[in-house]
C-alpha positions as protocol buffer text, in pm:
chain_id: "A"
residue {
  index: 1
  type: UNK
  ca { x: -1734 y: -419 z: 503 }
}
residue {
  index: 2
  type: UNK
  ca { x: -1455 y: -326 z: 745 }
}
residue {
  index: 3
  type: UNK
  ca { x: -1087 y: -242 z: 711 }
}
residue {
  index: 4
  type: UNK
  ca { x: -895 y: -528 z: 871 }
}
residue {
  index: 5
  type: UNK
  ca { x: -542 y: -594 z: 996 }
}
residue {
  index: 6
  type: UNK
  ca { x: -425 y: -952 z: 947 }
}
residue {
  index: 7
  type: UNK
  ca { x: -90 y: -1042 z: 1109 }
}
residue {
  index: 8
  type: UNK
  ca { x: 79 y: -1288 z: 875 }
}
residue {
  index: 9
  type: UNK
  ca { x: 413 y: -1359 z: 1046 }
}
residue {
  index: 10
  type: UNK
  ca { x: 613 y: -1266 z: 1356 }
}
residue {
  index: 11
  type: UNK
  ca { x: 546 y: -980 z: 1598 }
}
residue {
  index: 12
  type: UNK
  ca { x: 302 y: -706 z: 1495 }
}
residue {
  index: 13
  type: UNK
  ca { x: 178 y: -431 z: 1729 }
}
residue {
  index: 14
  type: UNK
  ca { x: -90 y: -162 z: 1722 }
}
residue {
  index: 15
  type: UNK
  ca { x: -100 y: 168 z: 1910 }
}
residue {
  index: 16
  type: UNK
  ca { x: -446 y: 255 z: 2040 }
}
residue {
  index: 17
  type: UNK
  ca { x: -452 y: 580 z: 2240 }
}
residue {
  index: 18
  type: UNK
  ca { x: -73 y: 578 z: 2274 }
}
residue {
  index: 19
  type: UNK
  ca { x: -55 y: 225 z: 2416 }
}
residue {
  index: 20
  type: UNK
  ca { x: 126 y: -35 z: 2202 }
}
residue {
  index: 21
  type: UNK
  ca { x: -31 y: -381 z: 2207 }
}
residue {
  index: 22
  type: UNK
  ca { x: 89 y: -698 z: 2034 }
}
residue {
  index: 23
  type: UNK
  ca { x: -167 y: -835 z: 1790 }
}
residue {
  index: 24
  type: UNK
  ca { x: -191 y: -1207 z: 1721 }
}
residue {
  index: 25
  type: UNK
  ca { x: -519 y: -1229 z: 1528 }
}
residue {
  index: 26
  type: UNK
  ca { x: -730 y: -1031 z: 1283 }
}
residue {
  index: 27
  type: UNK
  ca { x: -864 y: -697 z: 1413 }
}
residue {
  index: 28
  type: UNK
  ca { x: -1085 y: -418 z: 1276 }
}
residue {
  index: 29
  type: UNK
  ca { x: -893 y: -98 z: 1203 }
}
residue {
  index: 30
  type: UNK
  ca { x: -987 y: 261 z: 1286 }
}
residue {
  index: 31
  type: UNK
  ca { x: -839 y: 592 z: 1164 }
}
residue {
  index: 32
  type: UNK
  ca { x: -562 y: 721 z: 1392 }
}
residue {
  index: 33
  type: UNK
  ca { x: -420 y: 378 z: 1478 }
}
residue {
  index: 34
  type: UNK
  ca { x: -48 y: 324 z: 1435 }
}
residue {
  index: 35
  type: UNK
  ca { x: 84 y: -14 z: 1321 }
}
residue {
  index: 36
  type: UNK
  ca { x: 434 y: -153 z: 1364 }
}
residue {
  index: 37
  type: UNK
  ca { x: 582 y: -475 z: 1234 }
}
residue {
  index: 38
  type: UNK
  ca { x: 891 y: -574 z: 1427 }
}
residue {
  index: 39
  type: UNK
  ca { x: 1027 y: -901 z: 1291 }
}
residue {
  index: 40
  type: UNK
  ca { x: 683 y: -970 z: 1145 }
}
residue {
  index: 41
  type: UNK
  ca { x: 461 y: -891 z: 850 }
}
residue {
  index: 42
  type: UNK
  ca { x: 97 y: -789 z: 824 }
}
residue {
  index: 43
  type: UNK
  ca { x: -175 y: -717 z: 568 }
}
residue {
  index: 44
  type: UNK
  ca { x: -430 y: -436 z: 574 }
}
residue {
  index: 45
  type: UNK
  ca { x: -742 y: -533 z: 380 }
}
residue {
  index: 46
  type: UNK
  ca { x: -935 y: -224 z: 262 }
}
residue {
  index: 47
  type: UNK
  ca { x: -1287 y: -356 z: 196 }
}
residue {
  index: 48
  type: UNK
  ca { x: -1282 y: -474 z: -169 }
}
residue {
  index: 49
  type: UNK
  ca { x: -1065 y: -175 z: -271 }
}
residue {
  index: 50
  type: UNK
  ca { x: -730 y: -343 z: -223 }
}
residue {
  index: 51
  type: UNK
  ca { x: -469 y: -460 z: 23 }
}
residue {
  index: 52
  type: UNK
  ca { x: -157 y: -306 z: 177 }
}
residue {
  index: 53
  type: UNK
  ca { x: 115 y: -546 z: 293 }
}
residue {
  index: 54
  type: UNK
  ca { x: 369 y: -432 z: 551 }
}
residue {
  index: 55
  type: UNK
  ca { x: 722 y: -576 z: 547 }
}
residue {
  index: 56
  type: UNK
  ca { x: 917 y: -624 z: 870 }
}
residue {
  index: 57
  type: UNK
  ca { x: 1041 y: -316 z: 1060 }
}
residue {
  index: 58
  type: UNK
  ca { x: 768 y: -95 z: 913 }
}
residue {
  index: 59
  type: UNK
  ca { x: 565 y: 176 z: 1091 }
}
residue {
  index: 60
  type: UNK
  ca { x: 250 y: 340 z: 953 }
}
residue {
  index: 61
  type: UNK
  ca { x: -38 y: 556 z: 1077 }
}
residue {
  index: 62
  type: UNK
  ca { x: -389 y: 507 z: 940 }
}
residue {
  index: 63
  type: UNK
  ca { x: -598 y: 800 z: 817 }
}
residue {
  index: 64
  type: UNK
  ca { x: -874 y: 741 z: 561 }
}
residue {
  index: 65
  type: UNK
  ca { x: -1015 y: 388 z: 574 }
}
residue {
  index: 66
  type: UNK
  ca { x: -1351 y: 465 z: 412 }
}
residue {
  index: 67
  type: UNK
  ca { x: -1480 y: 255 z: 124 }
}
residue {
  index: 68
  type: UNK
  ca { x: -1396 y: 428 z: -204 }
}
residue {
  index: 69
  type: UNK
  ca { x: -1734 y: 513 z: -352 }
}
residue {
  index: 70
  type: UNK
  ca { x: -1684 y: 863 z: -492 }
}
residue {
  index: 71
  type: UNK
  ca { x: -1454 y: 1046 z: -738 }
}
residue {
  index: 72
  type: UNK
  ca { x: -1136 y: 1209 z: -610 }
}
residue {
  index: 73
  type: UNK
  ca { x: -1171 y: 1583 z: -558 }
}
residue {
  index: 74
  type: UNK
  ca { x: -860 y: 1609 z: -341 }
}
residue {
  index: 75
  type: UNK
  ca { x: -599 y: 1379 z: -187 }
}
residue {
  index: 76
  type: UNK
  ca { x: -694 y: 1205 z: 137 }
}
residue {
  index: 77
  type: UNK
  ca { x: -402 y: 990 z: 253 }
}
residue {
  index: 78
  type: UNK
  ca { x: -511 y: 637 z: 336 }
}
residue {
  index: 79
  type: UNK
  ca { x: -206 y: 605 z: 560 }
}
residue {
  index: 80
  type: UNK
  ca { x: 133 y: 760 z: 630 }
}
residue {
  index: 81
  type: UNK
  ca { x: 448 y: 550 z: 592 }
}
residue {
  index: 82
  type: UNK
  ca { x: 707 y: 657 z: 851 }
}
residue {
  index: 83
  type: UNK
  ca { x: 969 y: 390 z: 801 }
}
residue {
  index: 84
  type: UNK
  ca { x: 1006 y: 54 z: 630 }
}
residue {
  index: 85
  type: UNK
  ca { x: 849 y: -93 z: 319 }
}
residue {
  index: 86
  type: UNK
  ca { x: 498 y: -170 z: 204 }
}
residue {
  index: 87
  type: UNK
  ca { x: 321 y: -310 z: -99 }
}
residue {
  index: 88
  type: UNK
  ca { x: -4 y: -159 z: -230 }
}
residue {
  index: 89
  type: UNK
  ca { x: -242 y: -359 z: -447 }
}
residue {
  index: 90
  type: UNK
  ca { x: -518 y: -130 z: -569 }
}
residue {
  index: 91
  type: UNK
  ca { x: -849 y: -258 z: -708 }
}
residue {
  index: 92
  type: UNK
  ca { x: -1021 y: 82 z: -731 }
}
residue {
  index: 93
  type: UNK
  ca { x: -1171 y: 193 z: -1066 }
}
residue {
  index: 94
  type: UNK
  ca { x: -978 y: 493 z: -1207 }
}
residue {
  index: 95
  type: UNK
  ca { x: -1273 y: 733 z: -1177 }
}
residue {
  index: 96
  type: UNK
  ca { x: -1287 y: 683 z: -798 }
}
residue {
  index: 97
  type: UNK
  ca { x: -1058 y: 800 z: -517 }
}
residue {
  index: 98
  type: UNK
  ca { x: -747 y: 582 z: -504 }
}
residue {
  index: 99
  type: UNK
  ca { x: -540 y: 441 z: -218 }
}
residue {
  index: 100
  type: UNK
  ca { x: -289 y: 710 z: -119 }
}
residue {
  index: 101
  type: UNK
  ca { x: 30 y: 661 z: 83 }
}
residue {
  index: 102
  type: UNK
  ca { x: 183 y: 975 z: 235 }
}
residue {
  index: 103
  type: UNK
  ca { x: 562 y: 973 z: 270 }
}
residue {
  index: 104
  type: UNK
  ca { x: 819 y: 1225 z: 393 }
}
residue {
  index: 105
  type: UNK
  ca { x: 872 y: 1350 z: 35 }
}
residue {
  index: 106
  type: UNK
  ca { x: 534 y: 1322 z: -135 }
}
residue {
  index: 107
  type: UNK
  ca { x: 222 y: 1116 z: -198 }
}
residue {
  index: 108
  type: UNK
  ca { x: 176 y: 796 z: -399 }
}
residue {
  index: 109
  type: UNK
  ca { x: -175 y: 711 z: -524 }
}
residue {
  index: 110
  type: UNK
  ca { x: -273 y: 371 z: -660 }
}
residue {
  index: 111
  type: UNK
  ca { x: -609 y: 294 z: -817 }
}
residue {
  index: 112
  type: UNK
  ca { x: -546 y: -23 z: -1014 }
}
residue {
  index: 113
  type: UNK
  ca { x: -200 y: -171 z: -982 }
}
residue {
  index: 114
  type: UNK
  ca { x: 74 y: -319 z: -764 }
}
residue {
  index: 115
  type: UNK
  ca { x: 334 y: -84 z: -618 }
}
residue {
  index: 116
  type: UNK
  ca { x: 623 y: -117 z: -372 }
}
residue {
  index: 117
  type: UNK
  ca { x: 704 y: 188 z: -155 }
}
residue {
  index: 118
  type: UNK
  ca { x: 1006 y: 205 z: 79 }
}
residue {
  index: 119
  type: UNK
  ca { x: 1078 y: 492 z: 321 }
}
residue {
  index: 120
  type: UNK
  ca { x: 1428 y: 548 z: 460 }
}
residue {
  index: 121
  type: UNK
  ca { x: 1664 y: 841 z: 391 }
}
residue {
  index: 122
  type: UNK
  ca { x: 1472 y: 868 z: 62 }
}
residue {
  index: 123
  type: UNK
  ca { x: 1153 y: 717 z: -79 }
}
residue {
  index: 124
  type: UNK
  ca { x: 1173 y: 446 z: -346 }
}
residue {
  index: 125
  type: UNK
  ca { x: 861 y: 377 z: -554 }
}
residue {
  index: 126
  type: UNK
  ca { x: 848 y: 79 z: -793 }
}
residue {
  index: 127
  type: UNK
  ca { x: 543 y: -8 z: -1007 }
}
residue {
  index: 128
  type: UNK
  ca { x: 512 y: -380 z: -1085 }
}
residue {
  index: 129
  type: UNK
  ca { x: 165 y: -376 z: -1240 }
}
residue {
  index: 130
  type: UNK
  ca { x: -59 y: -108 z: -1398 }
}
residue {
  index: 131
  type: UNK
  ca { x: -13 y: 251 z: -1275 }
}
residue {
  index: 132
  type: UNK
  ca { x: 69 y: 484 z: -986 }
}
residue {
  index: 133
  type: UNK
  ca { x: 65 y: 862 z: -950 }
}
residue {
  index: 134
  type: UNK
  ca { x: 339 y: 1039 z: -754 }
}
residue {
  index: 135
  type: UNK
  ca { x: 292 y: 1394 z: -628 }
}
residue {
  index: 136
  type: UNK
  ca { x: 571 y: 1604 z: -480 }
}
residue {
  index: 137
  type: UNK
  ca { x: 560 y: 1980 z: -414 }
}
residue {
  index: 138
  type: UNK
  ca { x: 285 y: 2031 z: -672 }
}
residue {
  index: 139
  type: UNK
  ca { x: 459 y: 1822 z: -940 }
}
residue {
  index: 140
  type: UNK
  ca { x: 282 y: 1510 z: -1066 }
}
residue {
  index: 141
  type: UNK
  ca { x: 449 y: 1204 z: -1217 }
}
residue {
  index: 142
  type: UNK
  ca { x: 272 y: 903 z: -1368 }
}
residue {
  index: 143
  type: UNK
  ca { x: 451 y: 570 z: -1339 }
}
residue {
  index: 144
  type: UNK
  ca { x: 352 y: 266 z: -1545 }
}
residue {
  index: 145
  type: UNK
  ca { x: 434 y: -101 z: -1493 }
}
residue {
  index: 146
  type: UNK
  ca { x: 810 y: -157 z: -1493 }
}
residue {
  index: 147
  type: UNK
  ca { x: 896 y: 201 z: -1391 }
}
residue {
  index: 148
  type: UNK
  ca { x: 1040 y: 344 z: -1069 }
}
residue {
  index: 149
  type: UNK
  ca { x: 1144 y: 672 z: -914 }
}
residue {
  index: 150
  type: UNK
  ca { x: 1321 y: 797 z: -601 }
}
residue {
  index: 151
  type: UNK
  ca { x: 1210 y: 1094 z: -392 }
}
residue {
  index: 152
  type: UNK
  ca { x: 1439 y: 1296 z: -168 }
}
residue {
  index: 153
  type: UNK
  ca { x: 1491 y: 1658 z: -64 }
}
residue {
  index: 154
  type: UNK
  ca { x: 1464 y: 1901 z: -359 }
}
residue {
  index: 155
  type: UNK
  ca { x: 1517 y: 1636 z: -628 }
}
residue {
  index: 156
  type: UNK
  ca { x: 1372 y: 1644 z: -978 }
}
residue {
  index: 157
  type: UNK
  ca { x: 1127 y: 1362 z: -1049 }
}
residue {
  index: 158
  type: UNK
  ca { x: 1297 y: 1114 z: -1285 }
}
residue {
  index: 159
  type: UNK
  ca { x: 1163 y: 786 z: -1423 }
}
residue {
  index: 160
  type: UNK
  ca { x: 1388 y: 479 z: -1442 }
}
residue {
  index: 161
  type: UNK
  ca { x: 1322 y: 119 z: -1543 }
}
residue {
  index: 162
  type: UNK
  ca { x: 1271 y: -154 z: -1284 }
}
residue {
  index: 163
  type: UNK
  ca { x: 1544 y: -412 z: -1359 }
}
residue {
  index: 164
  type: UNK
  ca { x: 1397 y: -745 z: -1478 }
}
residue {
  index: 165
  type: UNK
  ca { x: 1576 y: -937 z: -1200 }
}
residue {
  index: 166
  type: UNK
  ca { x: 1388 y: -735 z: -933 }
}
residue {
  index: 167
  type: UNK
  ca { x: 1067 y: -919 z: -1033 }
}
residue {
  index: 168
  type: UNK
  ca { x: 1236 y: -1241 z: -917 }
}
residue {
  index: 169
  type: UNK
  ca { x: 1340 y: -1106 z: -576 }
}
residue {
  index: 170
  type: UNK
  ca { x: 1127 y: -1256 z: -299 }
}
residue {
  index: 171
  type: UNK
  ca { x: 956 y: -924 z: -207 }
}
residue {
  index: 172
  type: UNK
  ca { x: 813 y: -865 z: -555 }
}
residue {
  index: 173
  type: UNK
  ca { x: 763 y: -1231 z: -646 }
}
residue {
  index: 174
  type: UNK
  ca { x: 569 y: -1319 z: -328 }
}
residue {
  index: 175
  type: UNK
  ca { x: 352 y: -1009 z: -344 }
}
residue {
  index: 176
  type: UNK
  ca { x: 264 y: -1053 z: -711 }
}
residue {
  index: 177
  type: UNK
  ca { x: 153 y: -1410 z: -634 }
}
residue {
  index: 178
  type: UNK
  ca { x: -51 y: -1288 z: -335 }
}
residue {
  index: 179
  type: UNK
  ca { x: -204 y: -1018 z: -557 }
}
residue {
  index: 180
  type: UNK
  ca { x: -333 y: -1283 z: -798 }
}
residue {
  index: 181
  type: UNK
  ca { x: -495 y: -1476 z: -511 }
}
residue {
  index: 182
  type: UNK
  ca { x: -647 y: -1160 z: -362 }
}
residue {
  index: 183
  type: UNK
  ca { x: -788 y: -1051 z: -701 }
}
residue {
  index: 184
  type: UNK
  ca { x: -950 y: -1393 z: -740 }
}
residue {
  index: 185
  type: UNK
  ca { x: -1098 y: -1383 z: -388 }
}
residue {
  index: 186
  type: UNK
  ca { x: -1240 y: -1031 z: -439 }
}
residue {
  index: 187
  type: UNK
  ca { x: -1388 y: -1125 z: -778 }
}
residue {
  index: 188
  type: UNK
  ca { x: -1553 y: -1428 z: -616 }
}
residue {
  index: 189
  type: UNK
  ca { x: -1692 y: -1212 z: -333 }
}
residue {
  index: 190
  type: UNK
  ca { x: -1830 y: -954 z: -577 }
}
residue {
  index: 191
  type: UNK
  ca { x: -1988 y: -1232 z: -786 }
}
residue {
  index: 192
  type: UNK
  ca { x: -2156 y: -1375 z: -474 }
}
residue {
  index: 193
  type: UNK
  ca { x: -2289 y: -1028 z: -382 }
}
residue {
  index: 194
  type: UNK
  ca { x: -2436 y: -980 z: -731 }
}
residue {
  index: 195
  type: UNK
  ca { x: -2600 y: -1323 z: -716 }
}
residue {
  index: 196
  type: UNK
  ca { x: -2751 y: -1242 z: -373 }
}
């Protein structure tokens, strides 16, 4: 019922009221917190709506951590990605408000799917499963599995293919395997709730 941060490897810190603290175990998250992975990695579990995995050297700020129970009337960023790379696995039905990542050049919304987002001098978005919606300066782009795009200052939104070998790189391969486990765990949890 809560949004949780689970450190999975190395050093991970959280800023609460401007004070950075190293986190070594699972904590409950609140809007406004900033998270930073140094040499570590961490997972943000958003109720049964999905999971966001932070690679090393990644900094984010949390905004909307509410359970997704209503349709989307406007975009509420779930978090802002300042630097680094993250993986979003969405398990939100398409008629409800998705998980939205704000970047320096636009927003990426995931309802059902697995998406990698990297923020540096530009923003790289790669969809490995299902769909994602990219919005930049009022333009909207739909990306399907196996498609990618790059956002930077004043660029036109173009769709390219994700090379087949990228699926075998450790970042995509590990996260797709973790996605399968997480989907199974959530399905089991939902089954237990229905039985209760």
